[in-house]
């Protein structure tokens, strides 16, 4: 079974990672939520704490998520997901509507555009260069201008230098897993299944997202029956890192309302 952890008490919330994230990346969001909810975190197959070959089809992560819920004895769960995790979360809600109480999807989309596919190809090439070359921080150099807002990068220069070192020090297996996850992005097409989502859904876009076009976030909301749509101002794609307080506020408001 893939890596998972639980913290807190109360109704269960499942956090689903972006493609290059790991469960601890959620800490600024998870910690405040544990005062109100049982927070479940996991690393999808191919991510840092669940090393190994990821599935070729993004939809196969759905099986892993359901297995975690079964293992924990959780019948249904609120889902808070971002980017790649948003695709997985939407598929869980569509394929297993009885297991998802509500869905909060942040900086995710209904499918790939050619521009998004080209960007993923750049990330893959940078990942391979990091694997094969002398400087494994190359990936960080390529990702940062896309996933963070310009203001965030400028205000956190020292932190980003430290983060670059951390990425460069990650094990070979992490880079290999990321290559596989990026390759699986070709299977990322949700449009035909989103109409089956029945739970309350809030789709949130990041205003300055350099990866997910705003219209694709709107497309995700428009394809899910009854979904709400909001924008977090001033945030880049990595909004859960840039503005964790805003994410927590949205989660508390949305999940507590849908739990009532």
Short mmCIF file of C-alpha atoms in Angstrom, two decimals:
data_model
loop_
_atom_site.label_atom_id
_atom_site.label_comp_id
_atom_site.label_asym_id
_atom_site.label_seq_id
_atom_site.Cartn_x
_atom_site.Cartn_y
_atom_site.Cartn_z
CA UNK A 1 0.00 0.00 0.00
CA UNK A 2 1.18 3.52 -0.74
CA UNK A 3 2.41 5.83 2.02
CA UNK A 4 -0.30 7.50 4.06
CA UNK A 5 -0.66 9.23 7.42
CA UNK A 6 -3.49 10.59 9.55
CA UNK A 7 -3.57 13.47 12.03
CA UNK A 8 -6.27 15.18 14.05
CA UNK A 9 -9.84 14.27 14.97
CA UNK A 10 -13.18 14.88 13.35
CA UNK A 11 -14.68 14.31 9.88
CA UNK A 12 -12.05 12.93 7.49
CA UNK A 13 -10.36 15.04 4.83
CA UNK A 14 -8.06 13.53 2.20
CA UNK A 15 -5.30 15.74 0.76
CA UNK A 16 -4.08 14.79 -2.73
CA UNK A 17 -0.68 16.03 -3.94
CA UNK A 18 0.41 17.92 -6.98
CA UNK A 19 2.73 15.96 -9.24
CA UNK A 20 6.05 16.95 -7.60
CA UNK A 21 4.69 17.25 -4.06
CA UNK A 22 4.99 14.94 -1.09
CA UNK A 23 2.71 14.57 1.93
CA UNK A 24 4.81 16.84 4.21
CA UNK A 25 4.44 19.67 1.66
CA UNK A 26 0.89 20.11 2.95
CA UNK A 27 1.98 20.87 6.54
CA UNK A 28 1.07 24.62 6.56
CA UNK A 29 -2.41 23.63 5.38
CA UNK A 30 -2.78 20.35 7.26
CA UNK A 31 -1.76 21.61 10.70
CA UNK A 32 -4.64 24.13 11.12
CA UNK A 33 -7.13 21.63 9.67
CA UNK A 34 -6.32 19.01 12.31
CA UNK A 35 -8.11 21.18 14.87
CA UNK A 36 -11.35 20.42 13.05
CA UNK A 37 -10.85 17.30 10.96
CA UNK A 38 -9.02 13.99 10.66
CA UNK A 39 -6.50 14.85 7.95
CA UNK A 40 -5.34 12.01 5.70
CA UNK A 41 -2.26 12.57 3.56
CA UNK A 42 -0.62 10.22 1.07
CA UNK A 43 2.05 10.09 -1.61
CA UNK A 44 0.77 8.70 -4.89
CA UNK A 45 2.72 5.92 -6.55
CA UNK A 46 5.98 7.33 -7.92
CA UNK A 47 6.16 10.20 -5.42
CA UNK A 48 8.83 10.60 -2.75
CA UNK A 49 7.35 8.46 0.04
CA UNK A 50 5.75 5.94 -2.32
CA UNK A 51 8.75 5.22 -4.56
CA UNK A 52 8.57 2.98 -7.58
CA UNK A 53 7.01 3.02 -11.02
CA UNK A 54 3.81 5.06 -11.20
CA UNK A 55 0.87 3.76 -13.25
CA UNK A 56 0.71 4.68 -16.92
CA UNK A 57 -2.92 5.75 -16.54
CA UNK A 58 -3.72 8.53 -14.05
CA UNK A 59 -6.98 6.75 -13.31
CA UNK A 60 -5.15 3.88 -11.65
CA UNK A 61 -4.36 6.18 -8.71
CA UNK A 62 -8.08 6.05 -7.96
CA UNK A 63 -7.75 2.39 -6.97
CA UNK A 64 -4.93 3.25 -4.57
CA UNK A 65 -6.95 6.03 -2.94
CA UNK A 66 -9.95 3.75 -2.40
CA UNK A 67 -7.66 1.09 -0.92
CA UNK A 68 -6.37 3.65 1.61
CA UNK A 69 -9.92 4.56 2.61
CA UNK A 70 -10.81 0.87 2.97
CA UNK A 71 -7.70 0.23 5.03
CA UNK A 72 -8.54 3.12 7.37
CA UNK A 73 -12.18 2.12 7.61
CA UNK A 74 -13.30 5.46 6.16
CA UNK A 75 -16.58 5.15 4.30
CA UNK A 76 -16.58 8.64 2.81
CA UNK A 77 -14.24 11.60 2.89
CA UNK A 78 -13.94 15.26 1.98
CA UNK A 79 -11.25 15.71 -0.69
CA UNK A 80 -8.87 18.67 -0.90
CA UNK A 81 -6.68 18.29 -3.97
CA UNK A 82 -4.36 20.38 -6.08
CA UNK A 83 -3.13 20.15 -9.69
CA UNK A 84 -2.36 16.49 -10.53
CA UNK A 85 -4.13 15.48 -7.32
CA UNK A 86 -7.16 17.42 -8.49
CA UNK A 87 -7.44 15.10 -11.49
CA UNK A 88 -7.22 12.07 -9.21
CA UNK A 89 -9.74 13.53 -6.78
CA UNK A 90 -12.24 14.30 -9.54
CA UNK A 91 -11.96 10.74 -10.84
CA UNK A 92 -12.48 9.30 -7.36
CA UNK A 93 -15.62 11.43 -7.02
CA UNK A 94 -16.86 10.40 -10.47
CA UNK A 95 -16.14 6.67 -10.16
CA UNK A 96 -16.93 6.23 -6.47
CA UNK A 97 -19.56 8.87 -5.64
CA UNK A 98 -20.41 7.18 -2.36
CA UNK A 99 -16.84 7.67 -1.08
CA UNK A 100 -16.53 11.45 -1.58
CA UNK A 101 -18.58 13.81 0.59
CA UNK A 102 -17.33 16.94 -1.14
CA UNK A 103 -14.50 18.02 -3.43
CA UNK A 104 -12.33 21.14 -3.21
CA UNK A 105 -10.09 21.23 -6.29
CA UNK A 106 -7.35 23.86 -6.50
CA UNK A 107 -5.31 24.79 -9.59
CA UNK A 108 -6.50 21.81 -11.59
CA UNK A 109 -8.17 21.38 -14.97
CA UNK A 110 -10.60 19.29 -16.98
CA UNK A 111 -7.90 18.07 -19.36
CA UNK A 112 -4.70 18.99 -21.17
CA UNK A 113 -4.18 21.68 -23.76
CA UNK A 114 -1.31 21.59 -26.25
CA UNK A 115 0.37 24.40 -24.30
CA UNK A 116 0.13 22.41 -21.06
CA UNK A 117 1.50 19.33 -22.82
CA UNK A 118 4.46 21.35 -24.10
CA UNK A 119 5.15 22.60 -20.58
CA UNK A 120 5.05 19.07 -19.16
CA UNK A 121 7.51 18.03 -21.88
CA UNK A 122 9.86 20.83 -20.67
CA UNK A 123 9.56 19.54 -17.09
CA UNK A 124 10.28 16.00 -18.22
CA UNK A 125 13.34 17.09 -20.17
CA UNK A 126 14.60 19.04 -17.15
CA UNK A 127 14.02 16.01 -14.92
CA UNK A 128 16.06 13.81 -17.27
CA UNK A 129 18.82 16.45 -17.43
CA UNK A 130 18.86 16.56 -13.64
CA UNK A 131 19.17 12.78 -13.54
CA UNK A 132 21.93 12.55 -16.11
CA UNK A 133 23.90 15.74 -15.50
CA UNK A 134 26.12 17.04 -12.71
CA UNK A 135 23.54 19.53 -11.37
CA UNK A 136 20.26 18.08 -10.17
CA UNK A 137 18.96 21.54 -9.36
CA UNK A 138 18.20 22.12 -13.05
CA UNK A 139 14.65 20.91 -12.50
CA UNK A 140 14.09 23.58 -9.86
CA UNK A 141 15.30 26.27 -12.27
CA UNK A 142 12.72 25.19 -14.86
CA UNK A 143 9.79 24.70 -12.48
CA UNK A 144 10.02 27.82 -10.33
CA UNK A 145 9.15 30.51 -12.92
CA UNK A 146 6.08 28.50 -13.92
CA UNK A 147 4.66 27.24 -10.63
CA UNK A 148 5.31 30.30 -8.44
CA UNK A 149 4.12 33.85 -8.94
CA UNK A 150 6.85 36.42 -9.71
CA UNK A 151 6.17 38.22 -6.42
CA UNK A 152 6.58 35.03 -4.42
CA UNK A 153 9.89 34.17 -6.08
CA UNK A 154 11.19 37.69 -5.45
CA UNK A 155 10.13 37.68 -1.80
CA UNK A 156 11.54 34.21 -1.07
CA UNK A 157 14.88 34.21 -2.87
CA UNK A 158 16.88 32.76 0.05
CA UNK A 159 14.23 30.14 0.71
CA UNK A 160 14.22 29.15 -2.95
CA UNK A 161 18.01 28.70 -2.93
CA UNK A 162 17.56 26.33 0.00
CA UNK A 163 14.72 24.55 -1.78
CA UNK A 164 16.86 24.13 -4.90
CA UNK A 165 19.48 22.36 -2.78
CA UNK A 166 16.79 20.13 -1.30
CA UNK A 167 15.53 19.12 -4.72
CA UNK A 168 19.07 18.48 -5.98
CA UNK A 169 19.62 16.15 -3.00
CA UNK A 170 16.54 14.01 -3.63
CA UNK A 171 17.19 10.33 -4.43
CA UNK A 172 17.47 9.07 -7.98
CA UNK A 173 14.26 7.10 -7.52
CA UNK A 174 12.31 10.33 -6.98
CA UNK A 175 13.48 11.79 -10.29
CA UNK A 176 12.71 8.50 -12.04
CA UNK A 177 9.25 8.43 -10.50
CA UNK A 178 8.61 12.00 -11.61
CA UNK A 179 9.51 11.09 -15.19
CA UNK A 180 6.89 8.33 -15.04
CA UNK A 181 4.28 10.62 -13.51
CA UNK A 182 4.90 13.25 -16.19
CA UNK A 183 4.61 10.59 -18.88
CA UNK A 184 1.26 9.52 -17.43
CA UNK A 185 -0.06 13.06 -17.86
CA UNK A 186 -0.91 12.10 -21.46
CA UNK A 187 -3.80 10.06 -20.00
CA UNK A 188 -5.14 13.13 -18.17
CA UNK A 189 -8.57 13.60 -19.77
CA UNK A 190 -11.51 14.01 -17.40
CA UNK A 191 -14.20 15.60 -19.54
CA UNK A 192 -16.10 12.39 -20.31
CA UNK A 193 -16.38 11.48 -16.61
CA UNK A 194 -16.97 14.78 -14.82
CA UNK A 195 -20.73 14.66 -15.33
CA UNK A 196 -20.83 11.69 -12.94
CA UNK A 197 -19.58 13.78 -9.99
CA UNK A 198 -22.49 14.18 -7.57
CA UNK A 199 -20.88 15.69 -4.45
CA UNK A 200 -20.74 19.42 -3.63
CA UNK A 201 -17.71 20.77 -5.50
CA UNK A 202 -15.68 23.97 -5.30
CA UNK A 203 -13.13 24.59 -8.06
CA UNK A 204 -10.51 27.21 -7.25
CA UNK A 205 -8.14 28.81 -9.75
CA UNK A 206 -4.88 30.64 -9.01
CA UNK A 207 -4.98 34.07 -10.64
CA UNK A 208 -1.33 34.00 -11.77
CA UNK A 209 -1.10 30.29 -12.59
CA UNK A 210 1.66 29.83 -15.16
CA UNK A 211 0.67 26.25 -15.94
CA UNK A 212 -3.11 25.76 -15.77
CA UNK A 213 -4.92 28.28 -17.99
CA UNK A 214 -7.80 30.01 -16.22
CA UNK A 215 -10.24 28.78 -18.83
CA UNK A 216 -9.31 25.17 -18.07
CA UNK A 217 -10.13 25.68 -14.38
CA UNK A 218 -13.42 27.21 -15.45
CA UNK A 219 -13.90 24.24 -17.75
CA UNK A 220 -13.49 21.88 -14.82
CA UNK A 221 -16.11 23.74 -12.80
CA UNK A 222 -18.46 23.95 -15.76
CA UNK A 223 -18.31 20.20 -16.40
CA UNK A 224 -19.21 19.22 -12.81
CA UNK A 225 -22.91 19.56 -12.03
CA UNK A 226 -23.54 22.37 -9.56
CA UNK A 227 -19.85 23.19 -8.98
CA UNK A 228 -18.84 26.60 -7.64
CA UNK A 229 -15.86 28.52 -9.02
CA UNK A 230 -13.54 30.98 -7.26
CA UNK A 231 -10.16 32.62 -7.88
CA UNK A 232 -7.37 33.17 -5.35
CA UNK A 233 -5.87 36.52 -6.26
CA UNK A 234 -2.11 36.96 -6.62
CA UNK A 235 -1.31 33.26 -6.39
CA UNK A 236 0.76 31.11 -8.73
CA UNK A 237 0.14 27.45 -9.53
CA UNK A 238 1.71 26.32 -6.24
CA UNK A 239 -0.98 28.16 -4.33
CA UNK A 240 -0.97 25.68 -1.43
CA UNK A 241 2.63 26.76 -0.79
CA UNK A 242 2.23 30.45 -1.59
CA UNK A 243 -1.03 31.11 0.23
CA UNK A 244 -1.73 28.28 2.70
CA UNK A 245 -3.84 30.61 4.87
CA UNK A 246 -6.20 31.27 1.97
CA UNK A 247 -6.45 27.54 1.26
CA UNK A 248 -7.21 26.79 4.92
CA UNK A 249 -9.89 29.50 5.04
CA UNK A 250 -11.57 28.13 1.91
CA UNK A 251 -11.40 24.56 3.23
CA UNK A 252 -12.88 25.44 6.62
CA UNK A 253 -15.69 27.41 5.02
CA UNK A 254 -16.50 24.86 2.33
CA UNK A 255 -16.12 21.61 4.25
CA UNK A 256 -17.91 22.82 7.35
CA UNK A 257 -20.82 24.01 5.21
CA UNK A 258 -21.01 20.73 3.33
CA UNK A 259 -20.74 18.79 6.62
CA UNK A 260 -23.66 20.66 8.16
#
